[in-house]
């Protein structure tokens, strides 16, 4: 549950990290994150953060998500 008074930047970064960190070797169930009230307005920013991740071989510098 993400309430609207949560720290926006920290929360969005934590959700992206939980969803895409560790090269898929852990499950943090971000698919069931519930954004309550005005926190739902953060979804476009969350989508943009995820879209900006660099997908590449894990051995390549600057890779965020290994393929």
PDB file of C-alpha atoms in Angstrom:
ATOM      1  CA  UNK A   1       0.000   0.000   0.000  1.00  0.00           C
ATOM      2  CA  UNK A   2       1.382   3.370  -1.031  1.00  0.00           C
ATOM      3  CA  UNK A   3      -0.347   6.296   0.600  1.00  0.00           C
ATOM      4  CA  UNK A   4      -0.230   9.808  -0.880  1.00  0.00           C
ATOM      5  CA  UNK A   5       1.848  11.150   2.017  1.00  0.00           C
ATOM      6  CA  UNK A   6       4.732   8.747   1.239  1.00  0.00           C
ATOM      7  CA  UNK A   7       7.991  10.242   0.010  1.00  0.00           C
ATOM      8  CA  UNK A   8       7.351  10.229  -3.736  1.00  0.00           C
ATOM      9  CA  UNK A   9      10.956   9.923  -4.951  1.00  0.00           C
ATOM     10  CA  UNK A  10      11.950   7.249  -2.455  1.00  0.00           C
ATOM     11  CA  UNK A  11       8.791   5.258  -3.086  1.00  0.00           C
ATOM     12  CA  UNK A  12       9.065   5.324  -6.870  1.00  0.00           C
ATOM     13  CA  UNK A  13      12.740   4.371  -6.757  1.00  0.00           C
ATOM     14  CA  UNK A  14      11.964   1.542  -4.336  1.00  0.00           C
ATOM     15  CA  UNK A  15       9.203   0.208  -6.594  1.00  0.00           C
ATOM     16  CA  UNK A  16      11.458   0.284  -9.668  1.00  0.00           C
ATOM     17  CA  UNK A  17      14.272  -1.355  -7.711  1.00  0.00           C
ATOM     18  CA  UNK A  18      11.975  -4.034  -6.356  1.00  0.00           C
ATOM     19  CA  UNK A  19      10.491  -4.750  -9.757  1.00  0.00           C
ATOM     20  CA  UNK A  20      13.660  -4.782 -11.828  1.00  0.00           C
ATOM     21  CA  UNK A  21      16.586  -5.116  -9.426  1.00  0.00           C
ATOM     22  CA  UNK A  22      18.647  -8.273  -8.934  1.00  0.00           C
ATOM     23  CA  UNK A  23      18.194  -9.298 -12.589  1.00  0.00           C
ATOM     24  CA  UNK A  24      14.908 -11.022 -11.810  1.00  0.00           C
ATOM     25  CA  UNK A  25      16.446 -13.288  -9.197  1.00  0.00           C
ATOM     26  CA  UNK A  26      14.025 -12.201  -6.504  1.00  0.00           C
ATOM     27  CA  UNK A  27      10.322 -11.554  -6.397  1.00  0.00           C
ATOM     28  CA  UNK A  28       9.108  -8.454  -4.603  1.00  0.00           C
ATOM     29  CA  UNK A  29       5.533  -8.689  -5.947  1.00  0.00           C
ATOM     30  CA  UNK A  30       5.374  -5.131  -7.259  1.00  0.00           C
ATOM     31  CA  UNK A  31       2.461  -6.270  -9.381  1.00  0.00           C
ATOM     32  CA  UNK A  32       0.340  -6.025  -6.252  1.00  0.00           C
ATOM     33  CA  UNK A  33       1.455  -2.562  -5.157  1.00  0.00           C
ATOM     34  CA  UNK A  34      -1.649  -0.527  -4.365  1.00  0.00           C
ATOM     35  CA  UNK A  35      -1.364   3.223  -4.870  1.00  0.00           C
ATOM     36  CA  UNK A  36      -4.039   4.937  -2.822  1.00  0.00           C
ATOM     37  CA  UNK A  37      -5.726   8.247  -3.632  1.00  0.00           C
ATOM     38  CA  UNK A  38      -3.432  10.898  -5.149  1.00  0.00           C
ATOM     39  CA  UNK A  39      -0.547   8.407  -5.147  1.00  0.00           C
ATOM     40  CA  UNK A  40      -2.226   6.914  -8.242  1.00  0.00           C
ATOM     41  CA  UNK A  41      -1.135  10.057 -10.086  1.00  0.00           C
ATOM     42  CA  UNK A  42       2.454   8.787  -9.734  1.00  0.00           C
ATOM     43  CA  UNK A  43       1.891   5.960 -12.235  1.00  0.00           C
ATOM     44  CA  UNK A  44       3.119   7.885 -15.321  1.00  0.00           C
ATOM     45  CA  UNK A  45       6.327   8.787 -13.469  1.00  0.00           C
ATOM     46  CA  UNK A  46       6.765   5.179 -12.357  1.00  0.00           C
ATOM     47  CA  UNK A  47       6.303   4.044 -15.954  1.00  0.00           C
ATOM     48  CA  UNK A  48       8.873   6.598 -17.171  1.00  0.00           C
ATOM     49  CA  UNK A  49      11.434   5.480 -14.578  1.00  0.00           C
ATOM     50  CA  UNK A  50      11.012   1.865 -15.658  1.00  0.00           C
ATOM     51  CA  UNK A  51      11.175   2.768 -19.360  1.00  0.00           C
ATOM     52  CA  UNK A  52      14.467   4.600 -18.822  1.00  0.00           C
ATOM     53  CA  UNK A  53      16.238   1.542 -17.428  1.00  0.00           C
ATOM     54  CA  UNK A  54      19.044   0.298 -19.672  1.00  0.00           C
ATOM     55  CA  UNK A  55      18.529  -3.330 -20.668  1.00  0.00           C
ATOM     56  CA  UNK A  56      21.708  -5.061 -21.812  1.00  0.00           C
ATOM     57  CA  UNK A  57      24.062  -7.910 -21.005  1.00  0.00           C
ATOM     58  CA  UNK A  58      24.829  -7.898 -17.293  1.00  0.00           C
ATOM     59  CA  UNK A  59      28.536  -7.592 -18.024  1.00  0.00           C
ATOM     60  CA  UNK A  60      28.102  -4.299 -19.910  1.00  0.00           C
ATOM     61  CA  UNK A  61      28.799  -1.073 -18.003  1.00  0.00           C
ATOM     62  CA  UNK A  62      25.734   0.999 -17.151  1.00  0.00           C
ATOM     63  CA  UNK A  63      23.329  -1.923 -17.443  1.00  0.00           C
ATOM     64  CA  UNK A  64      20.300  -1.594 -15.164  1.00  0.00           C
ATOM     65  CA  UNK A  65      18.490  -4.797 -16.162  1.00  0.00           C
ATOM     66  CA  UNK A  66      20.318  -7.830 -17.530  1.00  0.00           C
ATOM     67  CA  UNK A  67      18.681  -9.670 -20.372  1.00  0.00           C
TER      68      UNK A  67
END
